[in-house]
Amino acid sequence: SKCCQTLSRCFPGALPGPAVVARTKVLEKLYGLTAENTIYGQSICPDEINNEKGDLATLMADHWGECFPMGGIGGAPFVGKTGFGAFSHHVPDDGHIIILFGPHIAISDEGELGKYLREGQVHESTACGAVLGAYAACKCGQAGEFDEMDMQQSWLKQRINRRFGEIESSDDQMKALIHVAYEAVKEKLLGIINTDFGSGKLILIGGIQINMPKPWEDHFQPLYYKVHQKGADPV
């Protein structure tokens, strides 16, 4: 199908949500993580199509326990250092943290990036609407304004505008755009985390969520996997 062709061309190595969760279970053997000694957080876009039954976010929460939501529109961890500090203080004694992070983009039946047919609607809409909207604003030269009533979108516009020329010159602008969004989310997350919560491990799993048309399962392209621990270099 056209959507699967786009998936394999633009997001090599992408996996269905259940396959990603299955791979995280290796952490149980490697590091002794369990649902009882681990807390789970995620920095993903709150769009409802990322949180449907069977999606990666839902499956991760089902396996690892209750979720601490960190992400705003576009997937960036707008909870900031204070939010991460609060979350990390919930860790069980000598326990661990897992965080899933990244932006999302849809693929339509026709294989078009950024288009999704939502339940109950006749026409496709954008996904991620925030990321694509920020890009459209940059195209119109409206990236510089900061609106304190729309702070998350203002941040997205500023970050995308920094690499606007790179996106525009790409052979596939939508693919380039979502990778720029991913790098922005990753940079912000790495800027707010710390390992001061104890002796346990902080495991970060980053990538791009891909919303697929029914009946295909949503996918996730893993791009970052590192284990952080106090007094040690990330591995």
CSV table of C-alpha atoms in Angstrom, one decimal:
chain,number,residue,atom,x,y,z
A,1,SER,CA,0.0,0.0,0.0
A,2,LYS,CA,1.0,3.6,-0.5
A,3,CYS,CA,1.0,4.4,3.2
A,4,CYS,CA,3.3,1.4,4.0
A,5,GLN,CA,5.7,2.5,1.2
A,6,THR,CA,5.9,5.9,2.8
A,7,LEU,CA,6.5,4.4,6.2
A,8,SER,CA,9.4,2.2,5.0
A,9,ARG,CA,10.9,5.0,2.9
A,10,CYS,CA,10.7,7.8,5.5
A,11,PHE,CA,11.0,5.9,8.7
A,12,PRO,CA,13.3,2.9,8.3
A,13,GLY,CA,13.3,0.6,11.3
A,14,ALA,CA,9.9,1.8,12.6
A,15,LEU,CA,8.1,-0.8,14.7
A,16,PRO,CA,4.5,-1.4,15.8
A,17,GLY,CA,3.8,-0.3,19.3
A,18,PRO,CA,3.6,-3.8,20.8
A,19,ALA,CA,7.0,-4.6,19.4
A,20,VAL,CA,8.5,-1.5,21.1
A,21,VAL,CA,7.0,-2.5,24.4
A,22,ALA,CA,8.3,-6.1,24.0
A,23,ARG,CA,11.8,-4.7,23.6
A,24,THR,CA,11.5,-2.6,26.7
A,25,LYS,CA,10.8,-5.7,28.7
A,26,VAL,CA,14.5,-6.6,28.1
A,27,LEU,CA,15.2,-3.9,30.7
A,28,GLU,CA,13.6,-6.2,33.3
A,29,LYS,CA,16.4,-8.7,32.8
A,30,LEU,CA,19.2,-6.3,32.2
A,31,TYR,CA,18.6,-3.9,35.1
A,32,GLY,CA,16.0,-5.5,37.3
A,33,LEU,CA,13.2,-3.0,36.4
A,34,THR,CA,9.7,-3.9,37.3
A,35,ALA,CA,6.4,-2.1,37.4
A,36,GLU,CA,6.8,-1.9,41.1
A,37,ASN,CA,10.2,-0.3,41.3
A,38,THR,CA,9.9,1.9,38.1
A,39,ILE,CA,7.8,5.0,37.3
A,40,TYR,CA,6.9,5.9,33.7
A,41,GLY,CA,6.7,9.3,32.1
A,42,GLN,CA,6.1,10.4,28.5
A,43,SER,CA,6.7,13.5,26.6
A,44,ILE,CA,4.5,13.2,23.6
A,45,CYS,CA,1.8,15.4,22.0
A,46,PRO,CA,-1.5,15.2,23.8
A,47,ASP,CA,-3.4,14.6,20.5
A,48,GLU,CA,-5.9,11.9,21.2
A,49,ILE,CA,-4.7,9.8,18.2
A,50,ASN,CA,-1.5,9.1,20.2
A,51,ASN,CA,-3.5,7.8,23.2
A,52,GLU,CA,-5.9,5.3,21.7
A,53,LYS,CA,-6.3,1.8,22.9
A,54,GLY,CA,-3.4,-0.3,21.6
A,55,ASP,CA,-1.1,2.7,20.9
A,56,LEU,CA,2.4,2.7,22.2
A,57,ALA,CA,1.7,5.3,24.9
A,58,THR,CA,-1.2,3.3,26.3
A,59,LEU,CA,0.7,0.0,26.0
A,60,MET,CA,3.7,1.4,27.9
A,61,ALA,CA,1.5,2.7,30.7
A,62,ASP,CA,-0.3,-0.6,30.9
A,63,HIS,CA,3.0,-2.4,31.3
A,64,TRP,CA,5.0,0.0,33.5
A,65,GLY,CA,2.2,1.6,35.5
A,66,GLU,CA,0.7,5.0,35.8
A,67,CYS,CA,2.0,7.7,33.5
A,68,PHE,CA,3.3,11.1,34.4
A,69,PRO,CA,2.5,13.3,31.3
A,70,MET,CA,5.3,15.7,30.5
A,71,GLY,CA,4.6,16.7,26.9
A,72,GLY,CA,2.7,19.6,25.4
A,73,ILE,CA,1.7,20.2,21.8
A,74,GLY,CA,4.4,18.9,19.5
A,75,GLY,CA,5.7,16.5,22.2
A,76,ALA,CA,8.1,18.9,24.0
A,77,PRO,CA,8.4,18.5,27.8
A,78,PHE,CA,6.9,21.8,28.8
A,79,VAL,CA,6.7,20.7,32.4
A,80,GLY,CA,10.3,21.9,32.5
A,81,LYS,CA,12.9,21.3,35.3
A,82,THR,CA,10.3,21.8,38.0
A,83,GLY,CA,8.0,19.2,36.5
A,84,PHE,CA,10.7,16.7,36.1
A,85,GLY,CA,11.9,17.3,39.6
A,86,ALA,CA,8.4,16.6,40.9
A,87,PHE,CA,8.1,13.5,38.8
A,88,SER,CA,11.5,12.1,39.8
A,89,HIS,CA,10.7,12.6,43.5
A,90,HIS,CA,7.9,10.0,43.0
A,91,VAL,CA,10.5,7.2,42.4
A,92,PRO,CA,10.4,4.3,44.8
A,93,ASP,CA,13.5,3.9,47.0
A,94,ASP,CA,16.4,2.8,44.8
A,95,GLY,CA,13.9,2.7,41.9
A,96,HIS,CA,14.1,3.7,38.2
A,97,ILE,CA,12.5,6.0,35.6
A,98,ILE,CA,11.5,5.3,32.0
A,99,ILE,CA,10.6,8.2,29.7
A,100,LEU,CA,9.2,7.9,26.2
A,101,PHE,CA,9.6,11.0,24.1
A,102,GLY,CA,9.1,12.4,20.6
A,103,PRO,CA,6.8,14.2,18.2
A,104,HIS,CA,4.3,12.5,15.9
A,105,ILE,CA,3.3,12.6,12.3
A,106,ALA,CA,0.5,10.8,10.4
A,107,ILE,CA,0.5,9.0,7.0
A,108,SER,CA,-2.6,9.0,5.0
A,109,ASP,CA,-4.0,6.1,3.0
A,110,GLU,CA,-2.5,7.7,-0.1
A,111,GLY,CA,0.9,7.8,1.6
A,112,GLU,CA,0.9,11.6,2.3
A,113,LEU,CA,2.8,12.7,5.4
A,114,GLY,CA,1.0,14.9,7.8
A,115,LYS,CA,-2.6,13.9,6.9
A,116,TYR,CA,-4.9,11.8,9.0
A,117,LEU,CA,-8.6,10.9,8.7
A,118,ARG,CA,-10.0,11.3,12.2
A,119,GLU,CA,-13.0,9.3,13.4
A,120,GLY,CA,-16.3,11.0,12.6
A,121,GLN,CA,-14.8,13.3,10.0
A,122,VAL,CA,-15.1,13.3,6.2
A,123,HIS,CA,-12.0,15.1,5.3
A,124,GLU,CA,-8.4,14.6,6.5
A,125,SER,CA,-6.8,17.0,8.9
A,126,THR,CA,-3.2,17.6,9.8
A,127,ALA,CA,-1.2,15.6,12.3
A,128,CYS,CA,0.8,16.9,14.1
A,129,GLY,CA,-1.3,20.0,13.6
A,130,ALA,CA,1.0,22.0,16.0
A,131,VAL,CA,4.2,21.1,14.1
A,132,LEU,CA,2.7,21.7,10.7
A,133,GLY,CA,1.1,24.9,11.9
A,134,ALA,CA,4.4,26.2,13.2
A,135,TYR,CA,6.0,25.4,9.8
A,136,ALA,CA,3.2,27.2,8.0
A,137,ALA,CA,3.8,30.2,10.2
A,138,CYS,CA,7.5,30.2,9.4
A,139,LYS,CA,6.7,30.1,5.7
A,140,CYS,CA,4.6,33.3,6.1
A,141,GLY,CA,7.4,35.0,8.1
A,142,GLN,CA,5.3,34.9,11.3
A,143,ALA,CA,7.7,32.9,13.5
A,144,GLY,CA,9.1,35.7,15.6
A,145,GLU,CA,6.1,36.8,17.6
A,146,PHE,CA,5.8,35.5,21.1
A,147,ASP,CA,2.3,35.1,22.5
A,148,GLU,CA,2.1,34.4,26.2
A,149,MET,CA,-1.3,33.0,25.7
A,150,ASP,CA,0.1,30.5,23.2
A,151,MET,CA,3.5,29.8,24.6
A,152,GLN,CA,3.9,26.2,23.5
A,153,GLN,CA,3.2,27.1,19.8
A,154,SER,CA,5.4,30.1,20.0
A,155,TRP,CA,8.3,27.9,21.2
A,156,LEU,CA,7.6,25.4,18.3
A,157,LYS,CA,7.7,28.2,15.8
A,158,GLN,CA,10.9,29.6,17.1
A,159,ARG,CA,12.6,26.2,17.1
A,160,ILE,CA,11.4,25.3,13.6
A,161,ASN,CA,12.4,28.7,12.3
A,162,ARG,CA,16.0,28.2,13.3
A,163,ARG,CA,16.3,25.3,10.8
A,164,PHE,CA,13.7,26.6,8.3
A,165,GLY,CA,16.2,26.8,5.4
A,166,GLU,CA,17.3,23.3,6.0
A,167,ILE,CA,13.7,22.1,5.8
A,168,GLU,CA,12.9,24.1,2.7
A,169,SER,CA,15.9,22.8,0.8
A,170,SER,CA,15.1,19.2,1.6
A,171,ASP,CA,13.8,16.8,-1.0
A,172,ASP,CA,11.1,15.8,1.4
A,173,GLN,CA,10.1,18.7,3.5
A,174,MET,CA,7.6,16.9,5.8
A,175,LYS,CA,10.1,14.3,6.6
A,176,ALA,CA,12.8,16.9,7.3
A,177,LEU,CA,10.3,18.9,9.4
A,178,ILE,CA,9.4,16.1,11.8
A,179,HIS,CA,13.1,15.3,12.3
A,180,VAL,CA,13.7,18.9,13.2
A,181,ALA,CA,10.8,18.7,15.6
A,182,TYR,CA,12.3,15.5,17.1
A,183,GLU,CA,15.7,17.1,17.6
A,184,ALA,CA,14.0,20.1,19.4
A,185,VAL,CA,12.1,17.8,21.7
A,186,LYS,CA,15.2,15.8,22.5
A,187,GLU,CA,17.2,18.8,23.2
A,188,LYS,CA,14.6,20.2,25.6
A,189,LEU,CA,14.2,16.9,27.4
A,190,LEU,CA,18.0,16.5,27.9
A,191,GLY,CA,18.0,20.1,29.3
A,192,ILE,CA,15.5,19.4,32.1
A,193,ILE,CA,16.5,15.9,33.3
A,194,ASN,CA,18.9,15.0,36.1
A,195,THR,CA,19.9,11.9,38.0
A,196,ASP,CA,19.7,13.4,41.5
A,197,PHE,CA,16.7,11.2,42.4
A,198,GLY,CA,18.8,8.3,43.8
A,199,SER,CA,20.8,5.4,42.7
A,200,GLY,CA,18.5,4.1,40.1
A,201,LYS,CA,18.5,4.4,36.3
A,202,LEU,CA,16.9,7.0,34.1
A,203,ILE,CA,16.1,5.3,30.8
A,204,LEU,CA,15.2,7.5,27.8
A,205,ILE,CA,13.5,6.1,24.7
A,206,GLY,CA,13.1,8.7,22.0
A,207,GLY,CA,11.8,8.6,18.4
A,208,ILE,CA,9.0,9.6,16.1
A,209,GLN,CA,5.5,8.3,16.5
A,210,ILE,CA,3.8,7.5,13.2
A,211,ASN,CA,0.0,7.6,13.1
A,212,MET,CA,-1.2,5.1,10.5
A,213,PRO,CA,-4.6,4.9,8.8
A,214,LYS,CA,-6.9,2.1,9.9
A,215,PRO,CA,-6.5,-0.9,9.9
A,216,TRP,CA,-2.7,-0.5,10.2
A,217,GLU,CA,-1.1,-0.2,13.7
A,218,ASP,CA,0.6,3.0,14.7
A,219,HIS,CA,4.4,2.7,14.5
A,220,PHE,CA,7.4,4.2,16.3
A,221,GLN,CA,10.8,4.9,14.8
A,222,PRO,CA,13.4,4.5,17.6
A,223,LEU,CA,16.1,7.2,17.4
A,224,TYR,CA,17.4,7.4,21.0
A,225,TYR,CA,18.0,4.9,23.7
A,226,LYS,CA,20.3,5.8,26.6
A,227,VAL,CA,20.6,4.8,30.3
A,228,HIS,CA,21.6,7.6,32.6
A,229,GLN,CA,22.7,7.0,36.2
A,230,LYS,CA,24.2,9.2,38.9
A,231,GLY,CA,28.0,9.1,38.8
A,232,ALA,CA,28.2,7.4,35.4
A,233,ASP,CA,28.3,8.3,31.8
A,234,PRO,CA,25.1,7.6,29.8
A,235,VAL,CA,25.2,4.3,27.9
